[in-house]
XYZ file of C-alpha atoms in Angstrom:
499
model
C 80.854 133.620 75.540
C 79.084 136.948 76.340
C 76.744 135.514 78.974
C 79.505 133.368 80.529
C 81.916 136.331 80.518
C 79.386 138.611 82.182
C 78.750 136.067 84.912
C 82.447 135.640 85.618
C 82.993 139.418 85.789
C 80.092 139.909 88.190
C 81.377 137.103 90.483
C 84.771 138.790 90.550
C 83.042 142.047 91.525
C 81.654 140.305 94.593
C 77.957 140.285 93.741
C 75.822 137.571 95.302
C 74.802 134.827 92.951
C 71.105 135.821 92.833
C 71.809 139.564 92.314
C 74.301 138.848 89.563
C 71.695 136.769 87.723
C 69.074 139.539 88.031
C 71.498 142.198 86.855
C 72.361 140.059 83.870
C 68.734 139.696 82.862
C 67.996 143.398 83.329
C 70.982 144.406 81.220
C 69.907 142.163 78.421
C 66.417 143.676 78.329
C 67.699 147.248 78.180
C 70.188 146.434 75.431
C 68.085 144.209 73.247
C 64.590 145.357 74.138
C 63.347 141.765 74.057
C 62.700 139.517 77.009
C 64.075 135.990 77.251
C 67.321 136.582 75.323
C 69.456 135.825 78.394
C 67.599 132.597 79.046
C 68.233 131.447 75.481
C 71.984 132.051 75.791
C 72.066 130.165 79.107
C 70.290 127.213 77.543
C 72.795 127.183 74.686
C 75.668 127.260 77.125
C 74.245 124.341 79.072
C 73.928 122.347 75.873
C 77.548 123.082 74.922
C 78.785 122.001 78.374
C 76.750 118.795 78.165
C 78.212 117.989 74.724
C 81.714 118.688 76.067
C 81.228 116.297 78.993
C 79.837 113.676 76.651
C 82.872 113.920 74.392
C 85.203 113.653 77.362
C 83.432 110.515 78.487
C 84.002 108.940 75.100
C 87.756 109.507 75.134
C 89.709 106.278 75.363
C 91.713 105.728 78.527
C 95.415 105.801 77.809
C 97.373 102.640 78.546
C 99.438 103.004 81.739
C 103.155 103.552 81.361
C 103.943 100.280 83.126
C 101.713 98.226 80.839
C 103.084 100.003 77.775
C 106.684 99.316 78.816
C 105.944 95.670 79.593
C 104.154 95.070 76.283
C 106.424 97.099 74.003
C 109.865 96.593 75.495
C 109.635 93.205 77.228
C 107.090 91.170 75.267
C 107.796 92.748 71.864
C 111.504 93.356 72.526
C 111.567 96.718 70.731
C 114.887 98.642 70.837
C 116.575 95.691 72.570
C 120.315 96.085 73.117
C 121.071 92.632 74.570
C 119.907 89.057 74.073
C 119.765 86.617 77.005
C 119.798 82.889 76.194
C 118.966 80.202 78.761
C 117.339 76.754 78.835
C 116.909 76.827 75.060
C 114.989 80.124 75.032
C 115.928 83.703 74.089
C 114.871 87.060 75.524
C 115.473 90.389 73.754
C 116.015 92.710 76.709
C 117.547 96.035 77.721
C 120.638 96.590 79.846
C 119.152 99.591 81.601
C 116.357 97.360 82.963
C 118.571 94.355 83.637
C 120.767 96.490 85.892
C 117.962 96.392 88.501
C 119.208 92.824 89.068
C 122.247 92.507 91.282
C 123.414 89.634 89.108
C 123.436 91.660 85.871
C 124.505 94.893 87.551
C 127.745 93.247 88.646
C 128.177 91.618 85.255
C 127.831 94.865 83.296
C 129.711 97.213 85.613
C 132.867 95.145 86.178
C 135.644 93.939 83.950
C 133.755 90.797 82.954
C 133.796 89.914 79.294
C 129.980 89.910 79.276
C 129.942 93.675 79.881
C 130.668 94.274 76.189
C 128.704 91.370 74.747
C 125.338 91.673 72.999
C 124.421 87.993 73.441
C 124.829 86.275 76.800
C 124.415 82.566 77.501
C 123.219 82.015 81.064
C 124.165 78.822 82.896
C 121.336 77.659 85.155
C 122.806 75.498 87.943
C 119.561 75.282 89.950
C 117.179 72.526 88.843
C 114.240 74.400 90.384
C 114.555 77.124 87.729
C 112.665 76.638 84.473
C 111.776 78.766 81.448
C 108.475 79.937 82.935
C 110.204 81.123 86.109
C 112.790 83.062 84.087
C 110.018 84.625 81.995
C 108.283 85.967 85.114
C 111.560 87.054 86.739
C 112.732 88.974 83.650
C 109.256 90.444 83.204
C 109.241 91.747 86.784
C 111.969 94.215 85.759
C 109.549 95.883 83.327
C 106.409 96.179 85.468
C 105.258 97.475 88.825
C 103.649 94.316 90.164
C 103.834 90.565 89.618
C 101.027 88.072 90.166
C 102.590 84.980 91.740
C 100.926 81.591 91.376
C 101.512 79.620 94.615
C 102.108 76.449 92.586
C 105.007 78.245 90.855
C 106.423 80.188 93.781
C 109.381 77.876 94.528
C 110.619 77.966 90.918
C 110.195 81.744 90.837
C 112.005 82.120 94.158
C 114.909 80.107 92.779
C 115.103 82.355 89.716
C 114.809 85.519 91.818
C 117.627 84.379 94.098
C 119.906 83.562 91.180
C 119.249 86.971 89.577
C 119.451 88.741 92.977
C 116.031 90.384 92.673
C 115.438 91.410 96.299
C 111.935 92.763 95.777
C 110.756 89.630 93.993
C 112.384 87.425 96.647
C 110.455 89.268 99.344
C 107.198 88.949 97.396
C 107.767 85.210 96.968
C 108.324 84.910 100.716
C 105.068 86.707 101.515
C 103.182 84.497 99.060
C 104.617 81.392 100.692
C 103.674 82.527 104.188
C 100.098 83.201 103.074
C 99.630 79.835 101.309
C 101.024 77.286 103.796
C 98.925 74.118 103.802
C 99.490 70.416 104.448
C 100.365 70.055 100.759
C 102.885 72.938 100.605
C 104.436 73.178 104.073
C 107.328 70.730 103.600
C 108.249 72.036 100.159
C 108.168 75.607 101.437
C 110.227 74.684 104.518
C 112.940 73.028 102.443
C 113.007 75.845 99.877
C 113.162 78.488 102.591
C 116.207 76.749 104.015
C 117.846 76.513 100.590
C 117.275 80.161 99.674
C 117.745 81.749 103.096
C 114.175 82.833 103.896
C 114.318 82.402 107.671
C 110.928 84.036 108.256
C 109.245 81.534 105.908
C 111.065 78.635 107.538
C 109.894 79.803 110.970
C 106.306 80.171 109.726
C 106.323 76.632 108.315
C 107.665 75.231 111.575
C 104.923 77.043 113.510
C 102.292 75.615 111.160
C 103.580 72.086 111.674
C 103.712 72.470 115.452
C 100.092 73.615 115.421
C 98.737 71.140 112.866
C 100.889 67.996 112.805
C 98.484 66.044 114.996
C 95.329 67.247 113.205
C 96.349 67.409 109.501
C 98.040 64.032 109.164
C 98.127 62.473 105.712
C 100.142 59.941 103.749
C 101.659 62.671 101.599
C 102.675 64.868 104.532
C 104.258 62.003 106.491
C 106.285 60.927 103.458
C 107.628 64.470 103.035
C 108.588 65.077 106.676
C 112.333 64.534 106.984
C 114.012 63.008 110.023
C 115.603 66.319 111.040
C 112.327 68.229 110.720
C 110.362 65.607 112.654
C 113.008 65.713 115.385
C 112.428 69.462 115.799
C 108.683 68.947 116.061
C 108.718 66.060 118.525
C 111.230 67.738 120.821
C 109.241 70.981 121.094
C 107.052 71.870 124.047
C 104.937 73.901 121.604
C 103.709 70.830 119.731
C 99.893 70.877 119.817
C 99.237 67.349 121.099
C 95.824 65.772 120.756
C 94.995 63.841 122.905
C 98.030 62.600 124.914
C 101.699 61.642 124.476
C 100.700 58.131 123.366
C 99.174 59.714 120.261
C 102.583 61.208 119.453
C 104.104 57.715 119.637
C 101.394 56.348 117.326
C 101.976 59.173 114.833
C 105.711 58.443 114.840
C 105.080 54.776 114.188
C 102.983 55.636 111.110
C 105.541 58.202 109.948
C 108.475 55.784 110.289
C 106.609 53.105 108.300
C 105.914 55.570 105.453
C 109.535 56.710 105.463
C 110.702 53.112 105.137
C 108.031 52.048 102.641
C 107.484 55.182 100.501
C 105.849 53.152 97.721
C 102.822 52.431 99.944
C 99.813 54.425 98.711
C 96.740 53.370 100.678
C 94.416 55.630 102.656
C 95.658 57.166 105.879
C 93.082 55.201 107.885
C 94.893 52.019 106.856
C 98.395 53.176 107.787
C 98.383 52.025 111.423
C 97.206 48.509 110.537
C 99.792 48.230 107.763
C 102.527 49.630 109.999
C 101.759 47.171 112.823
C 101.862 44.251 110.374
C 105.118 45.452 108.796
C 106.891 45.927 112.143
C 105.562 42.561 113.381
C 107.265 40.939 110.402
C 110.530 42.671 111.320
C 110.217 41.351 114.901
C 109.946 37.814 113.585
C 113.054 38.372 111.487
C 115.029 39.672 114.489
C 113.850 36.844 116.716
C 112.490 39.166 119.408
C 115.888 40.015 120.898
C 116.552 43.291 119.079
C 114.365 46.405 119.195
C 113.646 47.871 115.781
C 115.504 51.121 116.569
C 118.591 49.004 117.294
C 118.491 47.496 113.796
C 120.238 48.863 110.718
C 116.904 50.034 109.299
C 115.753 51.704 112.471
C 118.927 53.367 113.745
C 118.377 56.523 111.664
C 115.138 57.210 113.579
C 116.660 57.060 117.063
C 117.117 60.871 117.367
C 113.388 61.359 116.776
C 112.006 58.692 119.130
C 114.502 59.766 121.811
C 112.410 62.932 122.288
C 109.239 61.048 123.195
C 108.227 61.815 126.767
C 107.886 58.174 127.741
C 107.094 58.861 131.393
C 103.618 59.982 130.274
C 103.096 56.911 128.078
C 103.981 54.114 130.484
C 101.770 55.608 133.222
C 98.787 54.182 131.311
C 98.498 50.364 131.304
C 97.045 49.973 127.792
C 99.669 52.286 126.306
C 102.524 50.552 128.121
C 101.372 47.175 126.754
C 101.308 48.488 123.167
C 104.819 49.937 123.466
C 106.130 46.664 124.888
C 104.423 44.637 122.158
C 105.720 46.808 119.328
C 109.340 46.400 120.464
C 110.356 49.501 118.570
C 112.184 51.085 121.517
C 115.339 49.700 123.164
C 114.531 47.951 126.436
C 117.045 50.166 128.278
C 114.974 53.224 127.430
C 111.873 51.736 129.005
C 113.516 50.240 132.081
C 115.105 53.570 133.062
C 111.753 55.349 132.702
C 109.987 52.654 134.749
C 112.469 53.231 137.572
C 112.182 57.000 137.354
C 108.400 56.899 137.496
C 108.359 54.373 140.322
C 110.436 56.686 142.509
C 108.241 59.636 141.528
C 105.131 57.753 142.587
C 106.678 56.686 145.892
C 107.664 60.269 146.559
C 104.139 61.472 145.902
C 102.749 58.862 148.294
C 105.340 58.746 151.067
C 107.441 61.885 150.918
C 106.608 65.539 151.392
C 106.672 66.294 147.642
C 103.742 68.595 146.946
C 104.919 69.479 143.433
C 106.852 72.347 141.801
C 107.286 75.503 143.851
C 108.810 77.762 141.211
C 108.917 78.112 137.444
C 111.805 76.318 135.793
C 111.238 77.047 132.110
C 113.923 74.652 130.886
C 112.444 71.814 132.911
C 108.922 72.615 131.780
C 109.827 72.790 128.111
C 111.851 69.595 128.182
C 109.827 67.364 130.513
C 106.249 68.589 130.837
C 103.326 66.411 129.878
C 101.780 67.519 126.564
C 98.064 66.940 126.097
C 95.176 68.563 124.276
C 91.521 68.608 123.452
C 89.355 69.679 120.515
C 86.040 71.368 121.305
C 83.885 70.960 118.193
C 81.256 73.486 119.285
C 80.339 75.706 122.184
C 78.887 73.958 125.224
C 79.870 72.424 128.563
C 82.796 69.972 128.688
C 84.607 68.152 131.472
C 87.459 65.663 131.019
C 90.651 64.120 132.364
C 93.768 63.467 130.353
C 94.570 59.761 130.604
C 97.855 59.126 132.383
C 97.796 62.138 134.644
C 98.127 60.527 138.063
C 100.954 60.305 140.645
C 98.593 61.336 143.387
C 96.776 64.151 141.604
C 93.516 63.653 139.733
C 92.981 66.844 137.740
C 89.606 67.581 136.188
C 89.407 70.169 133.415
C 86.110 71.943 132.721
C 85.055 74.301 129.952
C 81.837 76.165 130.721
C 80.462 79.670 130.180
C 83.693 80.756 128.477
C 85.816 79.676 131.456
C 88.524 77.019 131.700
C 88.569 75.556 135.221
C 91.040 73.167 136.881
C 89.839 71.099 139.812
C 91.836 68.855 142.124
C 89.610 65.854 142.637
C 90.133 63.848 145.806
C 86.854 62.631 147.269
C 83.977 64.226 145.351
C 84.217 62.234 142.118
C 85.366 58.690 141.364
C 88.785 58.294 139.725
C 90.670 55.454 138.084
C 93.636 55.405 140.493
C 94.772 56.454 143.932
C 94.967 60.150 144.753
C 96.995 62.093 147.267
C 95.232 63.235 150.409
C 97.870 65.820 151.258
C 96.300 69.149 152.229
C 97.879 70.939 149.264
C 99.360 69.940 145.909
C 101.015 72.096 143.262
C 101.447 71.808 139.523
C 103.305 73.897 136.983
C 101.345 74.403 133.783
C 100.825 76.390 130.626
C 97.430 76.514 128.906
C 97.078 77.505 125.228
C 93.946 77.964 123.156
C 93.723 78.482 119.418
C 91.365 78.297 116.478
C 92.362 77.633 112.872
C 90.838 77.978 109.434
C 90.390 75.024 107.071
C 93.975 75.305 105.784
C 95.440 75.235 109.299
C 96.221 78.948 109.454
C 95.808 80.301 112.979
C 92.875 82.681 113.369
C 93.489 83.631 116.975
C 95.266 82.283 120.044
C 95.768 82.891 123.729
C 98.051 81.523 126.450
C 98.358 81.732 130.209
C 102.136 81.467 130.074
C 103.852 79.195 132.590
C 102.280 79.329 136.056
C 102.295 77.536 139.399
C 98.894 76.491 140.711
C 98.431 75.231 144.281
C 95.157 73.469 145.084
C 93.650 72.143 148.285
C 91.439 69.061 148.376
C 88.599 69.305 145.829
C 89.430 72.948 145.182
C 88.787 74.377 141.733
C 90.389 77.393 140.104
C 89.530 79.429 137.001
C 92.688 79.525 134.891
C 91.364 81.333 131.808
C 88.425 83.511 130.828
C 87.803 83.490 127.084
C 86.889 86.673 125.269
C 84.576 86.689 122.258
C 87.467 86.776 119.773
C 88.440 83.241 120.762
C 84.964 81.805 120.428
C 85.627 80.441 116.952
C 84.953 76.719 116.826
C 86.386 74.189 116.639
C 88.559 75.397 119.501
C 91.809 73.611 120.350
C 93.093 73.488 123.923
C 96.644 72.370 124.644
C 98.297 72.044 128.046
C 101.785 71.442 129.404
C 101.872 70.006 132.935
C 104.679 69.274 135.352
C 103.854 67.717 138.719
C 107.323 66.889 140.136
C 109.875 69.552 141.024
C 113.252 69.619 139.204
C 115.281 69.087 142.383
C 113.235 66.005 143.229
C 113.759 64.698 139.714
C 117.515 65.191 140.198
C 117.358 63.211 143.465
C 115.552 60.432 141.626
C 118.209 60.290 138.934
C 120.956 60.110 141.574
C 119.214 57.163 143.224
C 118.926 55.454 139.850
C 122.663 55.882 139.265
C 123.348 54.313 142.680
C 121.114 51.322 141.911
C 122.765 50.740 138.544
C 126.218 50.818 140.145
């Protein structure tokens, strides 16, 4: 201690480190008359410090308080003052910890008979709750964190809601939002509605709107309820690939799987099986009754009513399939034929150059929904089948730009085009990329806009930044090419004709 004490005293006196060391050595020589004594003491001190550090390193790390409490009080049940019985199992627990639960806090603090009982029998009215879920829920009261298995999250959420464990409910919700896939989305959506997790329900709906047309499977289509499918089909945010006719085809497969849930073939076979099954129903009806007018089909009317048929019957091959299937009431089709006939006449013979202002309600309810998947970076140019009525619109992706072009004379087209000097369309363009589970990586939108084009004019509508260059890239558009007031005029004329 002498050498260490001398060094400390000299540092307190303000001596520089080097001078203090020299003074220490000189003092030692005068007192002891032998050189090297100070060096020997320093070496001994270094050895003692090294041994001390070594011993510290060998000390065992104490178990954390949380782990100790969980092991000793919850798992071992030491010093338990109450026994909880449920689903044939028993837990030796502690009131002071159970009071973190709103359920038990009310039970123990009021005038309930259970407040003075040492053994409590819990009634479990929710079939989603099992012993494993209760074990995790009770255990969460004794520890700082809980590891939630996504395959068990619904059962745990049910238990957490029954016991009024707000923190655990929130953690279950976050787990659900992070693990939405084609296999979990419907179960999560239904559970979120049952247990009041609106944010989870919204997230599931967004996933389905983005992925319904690209993650189709037998299992998913069997799980999608009529009310949920109605929400999806009616939305302008549905990511449609390629055109509205593909939405009709998806609905036909979905309706077949709803009606024949025992069918378990591959998804590639569903359309063939569905066509054969509905053909058999047509033979039974004798061809006079559409399937949606039958007792079996009437439940699906609210879903099919949200198809945007005006963009299906504008293509000859699609119109023939819809007529052959005889799923839709003939009145639905005849009214759309009339509406589209007047719209085409107006584009050819009237001064209708298209929408002049943004009508969001009209766009969301009546715009054409179409999309495209770009598998890798490169140059692309395409039309969406069925976009006509005097305007042939070419869409190009090149050098990170999305370009719209009004084609009149430069390129061949499948139908007649308007030669009016200017034509307008209302549109919204959305781009997005997704990971393998369907979770959105990034997205971008133009919002609703009006675009006016002269003959063969092209216009850049979006410039992609590097963050969006994650492929495959999905492009979805909403188009409206007739103005709302003109549509209203058309409907008035239809009413007059029917009278």
